[in-house]
Amino acid sequence: MNTAGVIHMEGKVKESELIRKVHSAVYHQCQQRGYAAPADVLIDIGALPKQKYEDWRFGKVRYLEAACTCNLKKLSFIMKQICSYAKKTNLKPSFCYYKRWGVKKKHGYKPVIPLRFSKSGNPEIEKAYATHYVDLGRTEQLKKEKMEKAAAAGQAEISDGTRRYAGKYFRQQKRGVKWGEGMEKEPDKKYETMKKIMDALEDILCSYQGRGHLSVYVDLDSLAVFANLIAYGQVQVENYRYDYDGNIREDKEAVRIYRELAPQTRWRVGQHTQIEAIRMNALKQLASLGTPTYQEQIYYADTGSALVCGEILPYGIFQLFTDMLEVKKLYVFPYPFREGWEKPLYFSFEPTEAAREEMRKYVDKKLDEMLRIMREKSESLDGIIPKVNEDVF
């Protein structure tokens, strides 16, 4: 808490100075943690000694006002200024239940003893003291900064671990070895969490079999980055159950939309294949998002959404969110006829702005690496392929 310019209430304080100090205390608390509390404001401006506050929290002082160093009239003025500043700056009031600290267990549980704020015990005054004022914008910003800091702190360690486990998984899959056999036991559960995320991504993003079948494990770097973003909550993943319509070709609207998109997407029409019916079902499920068009992917401009009904790798997702800034959410329809599924599922991926920035950086990094390799190969060929004198032509 901010303690700069503390006012000691024993002496006389100008009203204008007190107002400035109260407003400053509320502002700094909101900046530091996203909300302000009246009791903490009283501490910040010197109207409530911190030790006396703690005595009150432990039940050694009957009510909070008795611990303050100013009279009730001045306390009432301070509370009004807190409320006034909160309204002026659009802070959201949020009631907080204050209970006594240090209560010992009785009969196996701790009894909850409410604390009293005022001498009068007036319910309205009690509520005013217990009301915190939340800066919603600053709260979101602090939450974002916290996630970014946590991600940055754990990124290298978890990414290395994820790549190591992904590499072992991929090699064991190729050899037909069950996951975990011959591997050292990891005491830390975060790698097991990463494995679960990676396996889930394999099931969601690469579920279609046949020619050209993909696997997320072929690109361990992008898989590690994507798994990290999901683990740290920077990519929100949701799943949706739906009823698969086996007679979808009788749905004229679904067929019409499919036929309009087919020339742009190179989808085949009238082949009566399974993938054709799956795509029609996907279009039917997302009909509420608006009219789809094709812009490298199926795109719903009304809602800023994109649809993938097939396979896509994490790097492809990074490129999509990097190249199509208007896309806010990606829907992926995996193969619907999965063992153990009562009903088919489809999924959505919604990155935060911080996650989109990480994706952009990754795409730029990979592009730089590709260009560097191309330059190196070009230079290595110079000594083999003789340069042609333009004058010859």
CSV table of C-alpha atoms in Angstrom, one decimal:
chain,number,residue,atom,x,y,z
A,1,MET,CA,0.0,0.0,0.0
A,2,ASN,CA,1.0,3.6,-0.7
A,3,THR,CA,2.2,5.4,2.5
A,4,ALA,CA,3.7,8.5,0.9
A,5,GLY,CA,2.4,11.7,2.4
A,6,VAL,CA,0.7,10.0,5.4
A,7,ILE,CA,-1.5,12.4,7.3
A,8,HIS,CA,-1.5,12.0,11.1
A,9,MET,CA,-5.0,12.6,12.3
A,10,GLU,CA,-4.1,13.9,15.7
A,11,GLY,CA,-3.4,17.3,14.3
A,12,LYS,CA,-5.6,19.6,12.2
A,13,VAL,CA,-5.7,18.8,8.5
A,14,LYS,CA,-7.0,21.0,5.8
A,15,GLU,CA,-10.1,19.6,4.1
A,16,SER,CA,-8.7,20.0,0.6
A,17,GLU,CA,-5.5,18.2,1.6
A,18,LEU,CA,-7.5,15.4,3.2
A,19,ILE,CA,-9.5,14.9,0.0
A,20,ARG,CA,-6.4,14.8,-2.1
A,21,LYS,CA,-4.8,12.2,0.2
A,22,VAL,CA,-8.0,10.0,0.2
A,23,HIS,CA,-8.3,10.1,-3.6
A,24,SER,CA,-4.6,9.4,-4.0
A,25,ALA,CA,-4.8,6.4,-1.6
A,26,VAL,CA,-7.7,4.9,-3.6
A,27,TYR,CA,-5.9,5.5,-6.9
A,28,HIS,CA,-2.7,3.9,-5.8
A,29,GLN,CA,-4.4,0.8,-4.3
A,30,CYS,CA,-6.3,0.3,-7.6
A,31,GLN,CA,-3.1,0.6,-9.5
A,32,GLN,CA,-1.2,-1.9,-7.3
A,33,ARG,CA,-3.9,-4.6,-6.9
A,34,GLY,CA,-7.0,-3.6,-8.9
A,35,TYR,CA,-9.2,-2.5,-6.0
A,36,ALA,CA,-9.3,-0.2,-3.0
A,37,ALA,CA,-10.6,-1.0,0.5
A,38,PRO,CA,-11.8,1.7,3.0
A,39,ALA,CA,-9.9,0.2,5.9
A,40,ASP,CA,-6.7,0.2,3.8
A,41,VAL,CA,-7.3,3.8,2.8
A,42,LEU,CA,-7.6,4.7,6.5
A,43,ILE,CA,-4.2,3.1,7.1
A,44,ASP,CA,-2.6,4.8,4.1
A,45,ILE,CA,-3.7,8.3,5.2
A,46,GLY,CA,-2.7,7.8,8.8
A,47,ALA,CA,-6.2,7.6,10.3
A,48,LEU,CA,-5.7,4.0,11.4
A,49,PRO,CA,-2.5,2.5,12.8
A,50,LYS,CA,-1.7,-0.8,11.1
A,51,GLN,CA,-1.1,-2.5,14.5
A,52,LYS,CA,-4.5,-1.3,15.7
A,53,TYR,CA,-6.1,-2.7,12.5
A,54,GLU,CA,-4.5,-6.1,13.1
A,55,ASP,CA,-5.7,-6.0,16.7
A,56,TRP,CA,-9.2,-5.4,15.4
A,57,ARG,CA,-8.8,-8.3,12.9
A,58,PHE,CA,-7.8,-10.6,15.8
A,59,GLY,CA,-10.8,-9.5,17.9
A,60,LYS,CA,-8.8,-7.4,20.4
A,61,VAL,CA,-10.7,-4.2,19.5
A,62,ARG,CA,-14.5,-4.2,19.7
A,63,TYR,CA,-15.0,-2.2,16.5
A,64,LEU,CA,-12.8,-0.6,13.8
A,65,GLU,CA,-13.7,3.0,14.5
A,66,ALA,CA,-12.4,2.7,18.1
A,67,ALA,CA,-8.9,2.0,16.6
A,68,CYS,CA,-8.9,5.1,14.5
A,69,THR,CA,-7.1,8.3,15.4
A,70,CYS,CA,-9.8,10.7,14.3
A,71,ASN,CA,-13.3,11.4,15.4
A,72,LEU,CA,-16.5,10.0,13.8
A,73,LYS,CA,-17.3,13.2,11.9
A,74,LYS,CA,-13.9,13.1,10.1
A,75,LEU,CA,-14.3,9.3,9.5
A,76,SER,CA,-17.7,10.0,7.9
A,77,PHE,CA,-16.1,12.7,5.7
A,78,ILE,CA,-13.4,10.2,4.6
A,79,MET,CA,-15.9,7.5,3.8
A,80,LYS,CA,-18.0,10.0,1.7
A,81,GLN,CA,-14.8,11.0,-0.3
A,82,ILE,CA,-14.0,7.3,-1.0
A,83,CYS,CA,-17.5,6.7,-2.3
A,84,SER,CA,-17.4,10.0,-4.3
A,85,TYR,CA,-14.0,9.2,-6.0
A,86,ALA,CA,-15.2,5.6,-6.8
A,87,LYS,CA,-18.3,6.9,-8.5
A,88,LYS,CA,-16.3,9.6,-10.4
A,89,THR,CA,-13.8,7.0,-11.7
A,90,ASN,CA,-16.4,4.2,-12.4
A,91,LEU,CA,-15.1,1.8,-9.8
A,92,LYS,CA,-17.4,-1.2,-9.2
A,93,PRO,CA,-18.6,-1.6,-5.6
A,94,SER,CA,-18.1,-5.2,-4.3
A,95,PHE,CA,-19.1,-6.3,-0.8
A,96,CYS,CA,-16.5,-8.1,1.2
A,97,TYR,CA,-17.3,-10.2,4.3
A,98,TYR,CA,-14.8,-9.5,7.1
A,99,LYS,CA,-14.3,-12.2,9.6
A,100,ARG,CA,-12.0,-12.5,12.7
A,101,TRP,CA,-8.5,-13.8,12.2
A,102,GLY,CA,-6.9,-16.5,14.4
A,103,VAL,CA,-10.1,-18.3,15.4
A,104,LYS,CA,-9.3,-21.8,16.7
A,105,LYS,CA,-11.2,-24.9,15.7
A,106,LYS,CA,-14.1,-26.1,17.7
A,107,HIS,CA,-15.6,-29.5,17.2
A,108,GLY,CA,-13.5,-30.0,14.1
A,109,TYR,CA,-14.2,-26.7,12.3
A,110,LYS,CA,-13.4,-23.0,12.6
A,111,PRO,CA,-16.4,-20.9,13.6
A,112,VAL,CA,-16.8,-17.8,11.5
A,113,ILE,CA,-17.0,-14.6,13.6
A,114,PRO,CA,-18.0,-11.5,11.8
A,115,LEU,CA,-16.2,-8.2,12.6
A,116,ARG,CA,-17.9,-5.0,13.5
A,117,PHE,CA,-16.8,-1.6,11.9
A,118,SER,CA,-18.8,1.1,13.5
A,119,LYS,CA,-19.7,2.3,17.0
A,120,SER,CA,-23.4,2.5,16.1
A,121,GLY,CA,-23.6,-0.8,14.3
A,122,ASN,CA,-25.8,0.8,11.7
A,123,PRO,CA,-26.2,-1.7,8.8
A,124,GLU,CA,-25.6,1.0,6.2
A,125,ILE,CA,-22.4,2.2,7.8
A,126,GLU,CA,-21.2,-1.4,8.3
A,127,LYS,CA,-21.9,-2.1,4.6
A,128,ALA,CA,-20.0,1.0,3.5
A,129,TYR,CA,-16.9,0.0,5.5
A,130,ALA,CA,-17.1,-3.6,4.0
A,131,THR,CA,-17.4,-2.4,0.4
A,132,HIS,CA,-14.4,-2.6,-1.8
A,133,TYR,CA,-14.1,-0.7,-5.0
A,134,VAL,CA,-12.8,-2.6,-8.1
A,135,ASP,CA,-11.1,-1.1,-11.1
A,136,LEU,CA,-12.2,-3.7,-13.7
A,137,GLY,CA,-9.9,-2.4,-16.4
A,138,ARG,CA,-6.9,-2.4,-14.1
A,139,THR,CA,-7.8,-5.8,-12.7
A,140,GLU,CA,-7.8,-7.3,-16.2
A,141,GLN,CA,-4.5,-5.6,-17.0
A,142,LEU,CA,-2.9,-7.0,-13.8
A,143,LYS,CA,-4.2,-10.5,-14.5
A,144,LYS,CA,-2.7,-10.3,-18.0
A,145,GLU,CA,0.6,-9.1,-16.6
A,146,LYS,CA,0.6,-11.9,-14.1
A,147,MET,CA,0.0,-14.5,-16.7
A,148,GLU,CA,2.6,-13.1,-19.0
A,149,LYS,CA,5.1,-13.0,-16.1
A,150,ALA,CA,4.3,-16.6,-15.2
A,151,ALA,CA,4.5,-17.7,-18.8
A,152,ALA,CA,7.9,-16.0,-19.2
A,153,ALA,CA,9.2,-17.5,-16.0
A,154,GLY,CA,8.2,-21.0,-17.0
A,155,GLN,CA,8.4,-20.8,-20.7
A,156,ALA,CA,12.0,-22.0,-21.2
A,157,GLU,CA,11.8,-24.8,-18.6
A,158,ILE,CA,8.4,-26.1,-19.7
A,159,SER,CA,9.1,-25.7,-23.4
A,160,ASP,CA,12.3,-27.8,-23.1
A,161,GLY,CA,10.5,-30.4,-21.0
A,162,THR,CA,7.6,-30.5,-23.5
A,163,ARG,CA,9.9,-30.8,-26.5
A,164,ARG,CA,11.8,-33.6,-24.7
A,165,TYR,CA,8.6,-35.5,-23.9
A,166,ALA,CA,7.1,-34.8,-27.3
A,167,GLY,CA,10.3,-36.1,-28.9
A,168,LYS,CA,10.2,-39.3,-26.8
A,169,TYR,CA,6.5,-39.8,-27.5
A,170,PHE,CA,6.9,-39.4,-31.2
A,171,ARG,CA,9.9,-41.8,-31.3
A,172,GLN,CA,8.1,-44.4,-29.2
A,173,GLN,CA,5.0,-44.1,-31.4
A,174,LYS,CA,7.1,-44.9,-34.5
A,175,ARG,CA,8.6,-47.9,-32.7
A,176,GLY,CA,5.2,-49.1,-31.5
A,177,VAL,CA,6.3,-48.7,-27.8
A,178,LYS,CA,3.6,-47.8,-25.3
A,179,TRP,CA,4.0,-44.3,-23.7
A,180,GLY,CA,6.2,-44.3,-20.6
A,181,GLU,CA,8.0,-47.5,-21.2
A,182,GLY,CA,11.8,-47.1,-20.7
A,183,MET,CA,11.4,-43.5,-19.6
A,184,GLU,CA,12.7,-42.1,-16.4
A,185,LYS,CA,10.1,-41.1,-13.8
A,186,GLU,CA,9.5,-37.3,-13.7
A,187,PRO,CA,8.8,-36.1,-10.2
A,188,ASP,CA,7.2,-32.9,-11.5
A,189,LYS,CA,3.6,-33.3,-12.7
A,190,LYS,CA,3.7,-30.4,-15.1
A,191,TYR,CA,5.3,-32.6,-17.8
A,192,GLU,CA,2.5,-35.1,-17.4
A,193,THR,CA,0.1,-32.1,-17.8
A,194,MET,CA,1.8,-31.1,-20.9
A,195,LYS,CA,1.6,-34.7,-22.3
A,196,LYS,CA,-2.2,-34.6,-21.7
A,197,ILE,CA,-2.5,-31.3,-23.5
A,198,MET,CA,-0.4,-32.6,-26.4
A,199,ASP,CA,-2.3,-35.8,-26.7
A,200,ALA,CA,-5.6,-33.8,-26.7
A,201,LEU,CA,-4.3,-31.6,-29.5
A,202,GLU,CA,-3.3,-34.7,-31.5
A,203,ASP,CA,-6.9,-36.0,-31.1
A,204,ILE,CA,-8.5,-32.6,-32.0
A,205,LEU,CA,-6.2,-31.2,-34.7
A,206,CYS,CA,-5.1,-34.4,-36.5
A,207,SER,CA,-8.0,-36.9,-36.2
A,208,TYR,CA,-8.7,-37.7,-39.8
A,209,GLN,CA,-7.0,-40.8,-41.2
A,210,GLY,CA,-6.0,-41.6,-44.8
A,211,ARG,CA,-3.6,-40.1,-47.3
A,212,GLY,CA,-1.8,-37.0,-46.1
A,213,HIS,CA,-2.6,-37.7,-42.4
A,214,LEU,CA,-0.8,-35.3,-40.1
A,215,SER,CA,0.5,-35.4,-36.6
A,216,VAL,CA,1.1,-32.5,-34.2
A,217,TYR,CA,4.3,-34.3,-33.1
A,218,VAL,CA,6.1,-33.7,-36.4
A,219,ASP,CA,6.7,-30.0,-35.3
A,220,LEU,CA,7.8,-30.2,-31.7
A,221,ASP,CA,8.6,-26.5,-31.3
A,222,SER,CA,5.2,-25.2,-32.3
A,223,LEU,CA,3.5,-28.0,-30.3
A,224,ALA,CA,5.5,-27.0,-27.2
A,225,VAL,CA,4.6,-23.3,-27.6
A,226,PHE,CA,0.9,-24.1,-28.2
A,227,ALA,CA,0.7,-26.4,-25.2
A,228,ASN,CA,2.3,-23.8,-23.0
A,229,LEU,CA,-0.2,-21.1,-24.1
A,230,ILE,CA,-3.1,-23.4,-23.3
A,231,ALA,CA,-1.6,-24.5,-20.0
A,232,TYR,CA,-1.2,-20.9,-18.9
A,233,GLY,CA,-4.7,-20.0,-19.9
A,234,GLN,CA,-3.6,-17.6,-22.8
A,235,VAL,CA,-5.6,-19.7,-25.3
A,236,GLN,CA,-9.1,-20.5,-24.1
A,237,VAL,CA,-10.3,-23.9,-25.3
A,238,GLU,CA,-13.9,-24.9,-25.2
A,239,ASN,CA,-15.8,-28.0,-26.4
A,240,TYR,CA,-19.3,-28.4,-27.7
A,241,ARG,CA,-21.4,-31.5,-28.1
A,242,TYR,CA,-23.7,-31.8,-31.1
A,243,ASP,CA,-26.1,-34.2,-32.7
A,244,TYR,CA,-24.6,-35.5,-36.0
A,245,ASP,CA,-27.2,-35.4,-38.8
A,246,GLY,CA,-26.8,-38.5,-40.9
A,247,ASN,CA,-29.4,-37.2,-43.4
A,248,ILE,CA,-27.7,-33.9,-43.8
A,249,ARG,CA,-27.9,-34.1,-47.6
A,250,GLU,CA,-31.6,-33.6,-47.2
A,251,ASP,CA,-31.0,-30.3,-45.5
A,252,LYS,CA,-31.4,-27.9,-48.5
A,253,GLU,CA,-29.8,-24.9,-46.7
A,254,ALA,CA,-26.7,-26.9,-45.6
A,255,VAL,CA,-26.3,-28.3,-49.1
A,256,ARG,CA,-26.7,-24.8,-50.6
A,257,ILE,CA,-24.0,-23.3,-48.4
A,258,TYR,CA,-21.7,-26.2,-49.1
A,259,ARG,CA,-22.1,-25.9,-52.9
A,260,GLU,CA,-21.4,-22.1,-52.7
A,261,LEU,CA,-18.2,-22.7,-50.8
A,262,ALA,CA,-17.0,-25.7,-52.8
A,263,PRO,CA,-15.6,-23.9,-55.8
A,264,GLN,CA,-13.4,-21.7,-53.6
A,265,THR,CA,-12.3,-24.5,-51.2
A,266,ARG,CA,-11.8,-27.3,-53.8
A,267,TRP,CA,-14.3,-29.3,-51.9
A,268,ARG,CA,-15.9,-32.0,-54.1
A,269,VAL,CA,-19.6,-31.8,-54.7
A,270,GLY,CA,-22.0,-34.7,-55.2
A,271,GLN,CA,-19.4,-37.4,-54.3
A,272,HIS,CA,-21.4,-38.7,-51.3
A,273,THR,CA,-18.3,-39.1,-49.3
A,274,GLN,CA,-18.1,-39.2,-45.5
A,275,ILE,CA,-16.1,-36.0,-45.3
A,276,GLU,CA,-18.7,-34.1,-47.4
A,277,ALA,CA,-21.4,-35.0,-44.8
A,278,ILE,CA,-19.1,-34.0,-41.9
A,279,ARG,CA,-18.4,-30.6,-43.5
A,280,MET,CA,-22.1,-30.0,-44.0
A,281,ASN,CA,-22.7,-30.9,-40.4
A,282,ALA,CA,-20.0,-28.4,-39.3
A,283,LEU,CA,-21.6,-25.6,-41.4
A,284,LYS,CA,-25.0,-26.4,-39.9
A,285,GLN,CA,-23.7,-26.2,-36.4
A,286,LEU,CA,-22.1,-22.8,-37.0
A,287,ALA,CA,-25.0,-21.4,-38.9
A,288,SER,CA,-25.7,-18.9,-36.1
A,289,LEU,CA,-22.3,-17.3,-36.7
A,290,GLY,CA,-23.5,-15.7,-39.9
A,291,THR,CA,-22.8,-16.3,-43.6
A,292,PRO,CA,-19.5,-18.0,-44.3
A,293,THR,CA,-17.0,-17.0,-47.0
A,294,TYR,CA,-13.7,-18.4,-47.9
A,295,GLN,CA,-10.5,-16.5,-47.1
A,296,GLU,CA,-7.8,-19.2,-46.9
A,297,GLN,CA,-10.2,-20.8,-44.3
A,298,ILE,CA,-14.0,-20.7,-43.9
A,299,TYR,CA,-14.6,-17.3,-42.3
A,300,TYR,CA,-17.6,-15.8,-40.6
A,301,ALA,CA,-17.2,-12.0,-40.8
A,302,ASP,CA,-20.1,-11.2,-38.5
A,303,THR,CA,-18.5,-12.9,-35.5
A,304,GLY,CA,-14.8,-12.9,-36.4
A,305,SER,CA,-14.7,-16.7,-36.5
A,306,ALA,CA,-12.9,-19.2,-38.7
A,307,LEU,CA,-13.7,-22.9,-39.3
A,308,VAL,CA,-11.4,-25.8,-39.9
A,309,CYS,CA,-13.1,-29.1,-40.8
A,310,GLY,CA,-10.1,-31.3,-41.3
A,311,GLU,CA,-6.5,-31.3,-40.0
A,312,ILE,CA,-4.4,-28.4,-39.0
A,313,LEU,CA,-1.0,-28.2,-37.2
A,314,PRO,CA,-0.3,-25.7,-34.3
A,315,TYR,CA,2.0,-23.7,-36.7
A,316,GLY,CA,-1.0,-23.4,-39.1
A,317,ILE,CA,-3.1,-22.0,-36.3
A,318,PHE,CA,-0.3,-19.5,-35.5
A,319,GLN,CA,-0.3,-18.4,-39.2
A,320,LEU,CA,-4.0,-18.1,-39.2
A,321,PHE,CA,-4.2,-15.8,-36.2
A,322,THR,CA,-1.1,-13.9,-37.5
A,323,ASP,CA,-2.3,-13.3,-41.0
A,324,MET,CA,-6.1,-12.9,-40.3
A,325,LEU,CA,-6.2,-10.3,-37.5
A,326,GLU,CA,-9.9,-10.1,-37.8
A,327,VAL,CA,-10.3,-13.7,-36.6
A,328,LYS,CA,-11.0,-13.8,-32.9
A,329,LYS,CA,-11.9,-17.5,-32.5
A,330,LEU,CA,-11.1,-20.7,-34.4
A,331,TYR,CA,-13.5,-23.6,-34.5
A,332,VAL,CA,-12.1,-27.1,-35.3
A,333,PHE,CA,-14.3,-30.1,-36.1
A,334,PRO,CA,-12.4,-33.3,-35.6
A,335,TYR,CA,-13.5,-36.7,-36.9
A,336,PRO,CA,-16.9,-37.2,-35.3
A,337,PHE,CA,-17.1,-41.0,-35.1
A,338,ARG,CA,-14.7,-41.5,-32.2
A,339,GLU,CA,-14.6,-44.4,-29.9
A,340,GLY,CA,-15.8,-43.5,-26.4
A,341,TRP,CA,-17.8,-40.4,-27.6
A,342,GLU,CA,-21.5,-40.5,-26.7
A,343,LYS,CA,-22.0,-37.6,-29.0
A,344,PRO,CA,-19.5,-35.9,-31.4
A,345,LEU,CA,-17.6,-32.9,-30.2
A,346,TYR,CA,-16.2,-29.8,-31.8
A,347,PHE,CA,-13.8,-27.3,-30.3
A,348,SER,CA,-12.9,-23.6,-30.2
A,349,PHE,CA,-9.6,-21.9,-29.6
A,350,GLU,CA,-9.6,-18.2,-28.6
A,351,PRO,CA,-6.2,-16.6,-27.9
A,352,THR,CA,-5.6,-13.5,-25.8
A,353,GLU,CA,-3.7,-10.6,-27.3
A,354,ALA,CA,-0.6,-11.7,-25.5
A,355,ALA,CA,-1.0,-15.2,-27.0
A,356,ARG,CA,-1.4,-13.7,-30.5
A,357,GLU,CA,1.8,-11.8,-30.0
A,358,GLU,CA,3.6,-15.0,-29.0
A,359,MET,CA,2.2,-16.7,-32.2
A,360,ARG,CA,3.3,-13.7,-34.3
A,361,LYS,CA,6.8,-13.8,-32.9
A,362,TYR,CA,7.0,-17.6,-33.5
A,363,VAL,CA,5.9,-17.2,-37.1
A,364,ASP,CA,8.4,-14.4,-37.7
A,365,LYS,CA,11.2,-16.5,-36.1
A,366,LYS,CA,10.5,-19.5,-38.3
A,367,LEU,CA,10.4,-17.3,-41.4
A,368,ASP,CA,13.7,-15.8,-40.5
A,369,GLU,CA,15.2,-19.3,-40.0
A,370,MET,CA,13.8,-20.4,-43.4
A,371,LEU,CA,15.3,-17.4,-45.1
A,372,ARG,CA,18.6,-17.9,-43.4
A,373,ILE,CA,18.7,-21.6,-44.5
A,374,MET,CA,17.8,-20.6,-48.1
A,375,ARG,CA,20.6,-18.0,-48.1
A,376,GLU,CA,23.1,-20.5,-46.8
A,377,LYS,CA,22.1,-23.1,-49.4
A,378,SER,CA,22.3,-20.4,-52.1
A,379,GLU,CA,25.8,-19.5,-51.0
A,380,SER,CA,26.9,-23.1,-50.9
A,381,LEU,CA,25.7,-23.6,-54.5
A,382,ASP,CA,27.7,-20.6,-55.8
A,383,GLY,CA,30.9,-22.7,-55.7
A,384,ILE,CA,29.4,-25.6,-57.5
A,385,ILE,CA,27.3,-23.8,-60.2
A,386,PRO,CA,29.5,-21.4,-62.3
A,387,LYS,CA,28.2,-17.9,-62.7
A,388,VAL,CA,27.1,-17.0,-66.2
A,389,ASN,CA,28.5,-14.0,-67.9
A,390,GLU,CA,25.6,-11.8,-69.0
A,391,ASP,CA,27.6,-10.7,-72.0
A,392,VAL,CA,27.3,-14.2,-73.5
A,393,PHE,CA,23.6,-13.6,-74.2
